[in-house]
PDB file of C-alpha atoms in Angstrom:
ATOM      1  CA  MET A   1      33.802  -1.288  19.038  1.00 92.00           C
ATOM      2  CA  LYS A   2      33.612   1.198  21.774  1.00 96.00           C
ATOM      3  CA  ILE A   3      34.869   4.746  21.920  1.00 97.00           C
ATOM      4  CA  GLU A   4      35.634   6.822  25.076  1.00 97.00           C
ATOM      5  CA  LYS A   5      36.612  10.431  26.058  1.00 98.00           C
ATOM      6  CA  ILE A   6      39.454  10.763  28.474  1.00 97.00           C
ATOM      7  CA  PHE A   7      40.985  13.793  30.251  1.00 98.00           C
ATOM      8  CA  GLU A   8      44.557  13.683  30.255  1.00 96.00           C
ATOM      9  CA  TYR A   9      44.798  13.958  34.041  1.00 95.00           C
ATOM     10  CA  GLU A  10      42.413  10.664  34.554  1.00 95.00           C
ATOM     11  CA  ILE A  11      45.055   8.557  32.716  1.00 96.00           C
ATOM     12  CA  ASN A  12      46.175   5.683  34.954  1.00 90.00           C
ATOM     13  CA  GLY A  13      49.135   3.355  35.195  1.00 91.00           C
ATOM     14  CA  PRO A  14      47.687   0.962  33.262  1.00 94.00           C
ATOM     15  CA  LEU A  15      46.039   2.887  30.188  1.00 96.00           C
ATOM     16  CA  ARG A  16      49.190   4.882  30.216  1.00 95.00           C
ATOM     17  CA  ILE A  17      51.574   1.750  29.233  1.00 95.00           C
ATOM     18  CA  LYS A  18      48.955   0.628  26.629  1.00 96.00           C
ATOM     19  CA  LEU A  19      48.890   4.055  24.919  1.00 97.00           C
ATOM     20  CA  GLN A  20      52.508   4.448  24.874  1.00 95.00           C
ATOM     21  CA  ARG A  21      52.996   0.855  23.470  1.00 95.00           C
ATOM     22  CA  LEU A  22      50.403   2.213  20.923  1.00 96.00           C
ATOM     23  CA  LEU A  23      51.775   4.921  20.002  1.00 95.00           C
ATOM     24  CA  VAL A  24      55.189   3.870  19.576  1.00 93.00           C
ATOM     25  CA  GLU A  25      54.198   0.702  17.814  1.00 94.00           C
ATOM     26  CA  CYS A  26      52.472   3.284  15.270  1.00 93.00           C
ATOM     27  CA  PHE A  27      54.975   5.978  15.307  1.00 90.00           C
ATOM     28  CA  THR A  28      57.595   4.216  15.491  1.00 79.00           C
ATOM     29  CA  GLU A  29      61.522   5.352  16.159  1.00 77.00           C
ATOM     30  CA  ASP A  30      60.466   8.692  16.497  1.00 78.00           C
ATOM     31  CA  TYR A  31      57.911   8.806  19.482  1.00 86.00           C
ATOM     32  CA  PRO A  32      59.435   8.873  22.754  1.00 88.00           C
ATOM     33  CA  LYS A  33      59.944   6.037  24.924  1.00 86.00           C
ATOM     34  CA  ASP A  34      58.962   7.203  28.199  1.00 87.00           C
ATOM     35  CA  ARG A  35      55.645   9.479  27.731  1.00 90.00           C
ATOM     36  CA  ILE A  36      52.550   9.406  26.187  1.00 93.00           C
ATOM     37  CA  TYR A  37      52.835  12.701  23.809  1.00 91.00           C
ATOM     38  CA  PHE A  38      55.497  13.857  21.754  1.00 89.00           C
ATOM     39  CA  LYS A  39      55.714  17.503  22.513  1.00 90.00           C
ATOM     40  CA  GLN A  40      53.018  18.640  24.661  1.00 93.00           C
ATOM     41  CA  LEU A  41      50.001  16.882  26.658  1.00 94.00           C
ATOM     42  CA  PRO A  42      46.533  16.985  24.512  1.00 97.00           C
ATOM     43  CA  HIS A  43      43.784  18.323  27.107  1.00 97.00           C
ATOM     44  CA  PHE A  44      41.662  14.780  26.049  1.00 98.00           C
ATOM     45  CA  ARG A  45      42.016  12.289  23.734  1.00 98.00           C
ATOM     46  CA  PHE A  46      39.207   9.605  22.413  1.00 98.00           C
ATOM     47  CA  ILE A  47      40.062   6.249  22.680  1.00 98.00           C
ATOM     48  CA  ALA A  48      38.973   3.179  20.607  1.00 98.00           C
ATOM     49  CA  ILE A  49      38.452  -0.221  22.524  1.00 97.00           C
ATOM     50  CA  ASP A  50      37.311  -3.192  20.953  1.00 95.00           C
ATOM     51  CA  ASP A  51      34.663  -6.062  21.725  1.00 93.00           C
ATOM     52  CA  LYS A  52      37.905  -8.020  23.492  1.00 95.00           C
ATOM     53  CA  ASN A  53      38.879  -4.696  25.698  1.00 93.00           C
ATOM     54  CA  HIS A  54      41.912  -4.108  23.901  1.00 96.00           C
ATOM     55  CA  LEU A  55      43.085  -0.194  23.079  1.00 97.00           C
ATOM     56  CA  VAL A  56      43.023  -0.234  19.439  1.00 98.00           C
ATOM     57  CA  GLY A  57      43.283   3.224  18.544  1.00 98.00           C
ATOM     58  CA  GLN A  58      43.768   7.214  20.013  1.00 98.00           C
ATOM     59  CA  VAL A  59      43.478  10.721  19.122  1.00 98.00           C
ATOM     60  CA  GLY A  60      44.750  13.799  21.396  1.00 98.00           C
ATOM     61  CA  LEU A  61      42.593  17.051  21.221  1.00 98.00           C
ATOM     62  CA  ASP A  62      44.051  20.397  22.277  1.00 98.00           C
ATOM     63  CA  TYR A  63      41.516  22.939  22.308  1.00 98.00           C
ATOM     64  CA  ARG A  64      42.579  26.678  21.638  1.00 97.00           C
ATOM     65  CA  VAL A  65      42.912  30.083  20.393  1.00 98.00           C
ATOM     66  CA  MET A  66      44.917  31.027  17.082  1.00 98.00           C
ATOM     67  CA  ASN A  67      45.068  33.703  15.086  1.00 98.00           C
ATOM     68  CA  LEU A  68      44.148  33.689  11.608  1.00 98.00           C
ATOM     69  CA  ASN A  69      45.024  36.834   9.626  1.00 98.00           C
ATOM     70  CA  GLY A  70      44.710  38.849  12.761  1.00 97.00           C
ATOM     71  CA  LYS A  71      41.477  37.726  13.817  1.00 98.00           C
ATOM     72  CA  PRO A  72      41.248  35.118  17.041  1.00 98.00           C
ATOM     73  CA  ILE A  73      39.631  31.542  15.750  1.00 98.00           C
ATOM     74  CA  ARG A  74      38.924  29.105  18.246  1.00 98.00           C
ATOM     75  CA  VAL A  75      40.781  25.229  17.540  1.00 98.00           C
ATOM     76  CA  LEU A  76      40.345  21.619  17.958  1.00 98.00           C
ATOM     77  CA  GLY A  77      43.605  20.128  17.392  1.00 98.00           C
ATOM     78  CA  ILE A  78      43.777  16.836  16.128  1.00 98.00           C
ATOM     79  CA  ILE A  79      47.034  14.967  17.731  1.00 97.00           C
ATOM     80  CA  ASP A  80      48.547  11.708  16.938  1.00 96.00           C
ATOM     81  CA  LEU A  81      45.568  10.019  15.227  1.00 97.00           C
ATOM     82  CA  CYS A  82      47.011   6.192  15.487  1.00 96.00           C
ATOM     83  CA  VAL A  83      45.141   2.847  14.946  1.00 97.00           C
ATOM     84  CA  SER A  84      47.039  -0.644  16.041  1.00 97.00           C
ATOM     85  CA  LYS A  85      48.545  -1.959  12.707  1.00 95.00           C
ATOM     86  CA  MET A  86      46.603  -4.899  13.107  1.00 95.00           C
ATOM     87  CA  LYS A  87      43.074  -3.093  12.947  1.00 94.00           C
ATOM     88  CA  ARG A  88      44.057  -0.782  10.235  1.00 94.00           C
ATOM     89  CA  SER A  89      41.804  -0.275   7.634  1.00 91.00           C
ATOM     90  CA  GLN A  90      38.618  -1.468   9.573  1.00 94.00           C
ATOM     91  CA  GLY A  91      36.778   1.727   9.687  1.00 95.00           C
ATOM     92  CA  ILE A  92      38.563   2.736  13.394  1.00 97.00           C
ATOM     93  CA  GLY A  93      40.226   6.331  12.134  1.00 97.00           C
ATOM     94  CA  SER A  94      37.032   7.270  10.176  1.00 97.00           C
ATOM     95  CA  LEU A  95      35.200   6.413  13.400  1.00 98.00           C
ATOM     96  CA  LEU A  96      37.257   8.532  15.699  1.00 98.00           C
ATOM     97  CA  LEU A  97      37.002  11.289  13.223  1.00 98.00           C
ATOM     98  CA  SER A  98      33.227  11.237  12.879  1.00 98.00           C
ATOM     99  CA  LYS A  99      33.275  10.648  17.022  1.00 98.00           C
ATOM    100  CA  ILE A 100      35.176  14.378  17.101  1.00 98.00           C
ATOM    101  CA  ASP A 101      32.718  15.762  14.259  1.00 98.00           C
ATOM    102  CA  ASP A 102      30.041  14.915  16.682  1.00 97.00           C
ATOM    103  CA  PHE A 103      31.940  16.172  19.919  1.00 97.00           C
ATOM    104  CA  CYS A 104      32.033  19.589  18.196  1.00 97.00           C
ATOM    105  CA  GLU A 105      28.590  20.021  17.671  1.00 96.00           C
ATOM    106  CA  GLY A 106      27.019  22.949  19.393  1.00 95.00           C
ATOM    107  CA  LYS A 107      30.143  23.690  20.812  1.00 97.00           C
ATOM    108  CA  SER A 108      32.578  26.905  20.257  1.00 97.00           C
ATOM    109  CA  VAL A 109      34.912  25.615  18.016  1.00 98.00           C
ATOM    110  CA  ASP A 110      35.415  27.218  14.673  1.00 98.00           C
ATOM    111  CA  PHE A 111      37.759  24.665  13.026  1.00 98.00           C
ATOM    112  CA  LEU A 112      39.458  21.479  13.096  1.00 98.00           C
ATOM    113  CA  LEU A 113      43.077  21.798  12.621  1.00 98.00           C
ATOM    114  CA  LEU A 114      45.954  18.969  12.119  1.00 98.00           C
ATOM    115  CA  PHE A 115      49.206  18.017  10.157  1.00 96.00           C
ATOM    116  CA  ALA A 116      49.168  15.029   7.855  1.00 95.00           C
ATOM    117  CA  ASP A 117      51.782  13.192   6.022  1.00 90.00           C
ATOM    118  CA  ASN A 118      49.346  11.082   4.926  1.00 92.00           C
ATOM    119  CA  LYS A 119      46.016  12.765   3.950  1.00 96.00           C
ATOM    120  CA  LYS A 120      43.727   9.801   2.402  1.00 96.00           C
ATOM    121  CA  LEU A 121      41.850   9.293   5.642  1.00 97.00           C
ATOM    122  CA  TYR A 122      41.497  13.363   6.392  1.00 98.00           C
ATOM    123  CA  LEU A 123      40.278  14.288   2.541  1.00 97.00           C
ATOM    124  CA  ASN A 124      37.805  11.172   3.416  1.00 97.00           C
ATOM    125  CA  ALA A 125      36.659  12.780   6.423  1.00 97.00           C
ATOM    126  CA  GLY A 126      35.841  16.262   5.365  1.00 97.00           C
ATOM    127  CA  PHE A 127      39.347  17.981   5.750  1.00 98.00           C
ATOM    128  CA  LYS A 128      41.128  19.817   3.501  1.00 97.00           C
ATOM    129  CA  SER A 129      44.829  21.028   2.462  1.00 97.00           C
ATOM    130  CA  VAL A 130      45.569  24.628   3.245  1.00 97.00           C
ATOM    131  CA  ASN A 131      48.795  26.743   2.344  1.00 94.00           C
ATOM    132  CA  ASN A 132      48.734  29.258   5.042  1.00 97.00           C
ATOM    133  CA  GLU A 133      51.900  31.123   6.767  1.00 97.00           C
ATOM    134  CA  CYS A 134      52.326  29.208  10.089  1.00 97.00           C
ATOM    135  CA  THR A 135      54.017  30.633  13.241  1.00 98.00           C
ATOM    136  CA  TRP A 136      54.277  28.241  16.086  1.00 97.00           C
ATOM    137  CA  LEU A 137      56.617  27.927  19.173  1.00 97.00           C
ATOM    138  CA  LYS A 138      59.336  25.750  17.998  1.00 96.00           C
ATOM    139  CA  ILE A 139      59.665  22.777  21.247  1.00 94.00           C
ATOM    140  CA  ASP A 140      62.702  20.582  21.225  1.00 92.00           C
ATOM    141  CA  ASP A 141      60.570  17.254  21.615  1.00 87.00           C
ATOM    142  CA  GLU A 142      63.762  15.101  23.194  1.00 88.00           C
ATOM    143  CA  ASN A 143      64.477  18.072  25.737  1.00 89.00           C
ATOM    144  CA  GLN A 144      61.231  19.730  26.891  1.00 91.00           C
ATOM    145  CA  THR A 145      62.625  23.335  25.997  1.00 95.00           C
ATOM    146  CA  THR A 146      61.741  26.068  23.833  1.00 95.00           C
ATOM    147  CA  TYR A 147      64.270  26.566  21.325  1.00 94.00           C
ATOM    148  CA  GLY A 148      61.990  29.664  18.792  1.00 96.00           C
ATOM    149  CA  ILE A 149      59.709  30.399  16.829  1.00 97.00           C
ATOM    150  CA  GLY A 150      58.929  28.841  13.285  1.00 96.00           C
ATOM    151  CA  HIS A 151      58.008  30.483  10.128  1.00 96.00           C
ATOM    152  CA  GLU A 152      57.023  28.957   7.196  1.00 95.00           C
ATOM    153  CA  LYS A 153      54.263  27.417   4.697  1.00 95.00           C
ATOM    154  CA  MET A 154      53.366  23.989   5.964  1.00 92.00           C
ATOM    155  CA  ASN A 155      52.468  21.509   3.081  1.00 92.00           C
ATOM    156  CA  GLU A 156      50.769  19.102   5.948  1.00 96.00           C
ATOM    157  CA  LEU A 157      48.030  21.390   6.810  1.00 97.00           C
ATOM    158  CA  MET A 158      44.843  20.831   7.046  1.00 98.00           C
ATOM    159  CA  ILE A 159      41.764  21.583   8.399  1.00 98.00           C
ATOM    160  CA  LYS A 160      38.008  21.222   8.615  1.00 98.00           C
ATOM    161  CA  GLU A 161      35.282  23.930   8.970  1.00 98.00           C
ATOM    162  CA  VAL A 162      33.426  22.963  11.905  1.00 97.00           C
ATOM    163  CA  GLY A 163      31.768  26.331  12.697  1.00 95.00           C
ATOM    164  CA  ASP A 164      30.202  29.681  10.824  1.00 95.00           C
ATOM    165  CA  LEU A 165      33.689  30.626  10.074  1.00 96.00           C
ATOM    166  CA  LYS A 166      35.214  30.462   6.379  1.00 97.00           C
ATOM    167  CA  TRP A 167      38.827  29.417   6.514  1.00 98.00           C
ATOM    168  CA  GLU A 168      40.903  31.688   4.890  1.00 97.00           C
ATOM    169  CA  ASN A 169      44.412  31.768   2.868  1.00 95.00           C
ATOM    170  CA  GLY A 170      47.029  34.093   4.705  1.00 97.00           C
ATOM    171  CA  LYS A 171      48.906  33.880   7.898  1.00 98.00           C
ATOM    172  CA  ILE A 172      47.786  31.631  10.443  1.00 98.00           C
ATOM    173  CA  ASP A 173      49.837  32.105  14.053  1.00 98.00           C
ATOM    174  CA  LEU A 174      49.317  28.412  16.336  1.00 98.00           C
ATOM    175  CA  LEU A 175      49.740  30.484  19.392  1.00 97.00           C
ATOM    176  CA  GLY A 176      51.758  27.684  20.425  1.00 96.00           C
ATOM    177  CA  TYR A 177      53.295  24.396  19.655  1.00 95.00           C
ATOM    178  CA  LEU A 178      52.948  22.264  16.385  1.00 92.00           C
ATOM    179  CA  TYR A 179      51.195  19.258  16.657  1.00 88.00           C
TER     180      TYR A 179
END
């Protein structure tokens, strides 16, 4: 298994087609059929390629400043981590998360942040569920338009401390869209 880092602007036609197929396979009817992102392009991705040179997994990553209780924090957001149905339960998701941990070492990242319905993989990788009140930019994914600001506690919110700061309960302003 090989894990490669690729910047979004480097994704070409053949890889774009493979990513599109993988995302639609993993996220079924919810995922747009005409693009390789749900609401916004990630900055870069890690892609998993098997020994037959097939794309079998991917994760998008978005680096930004957020506001936690009035203080700026540096966050690497995890977006659309997925593994091909035929390759699940083989440790590929864990391998992608491990690659993200390695990537963060020595970098200016305070927290990893994601939203997950199924938390098992992430709990096993050292993430924890948090119960902060969230504020974010609402994006209509179908029309690619902004339609407001969201405010609520999100049960799906998970974080991992990868820098020197400790996570706090309270308010988190994503200063952008919800992953």
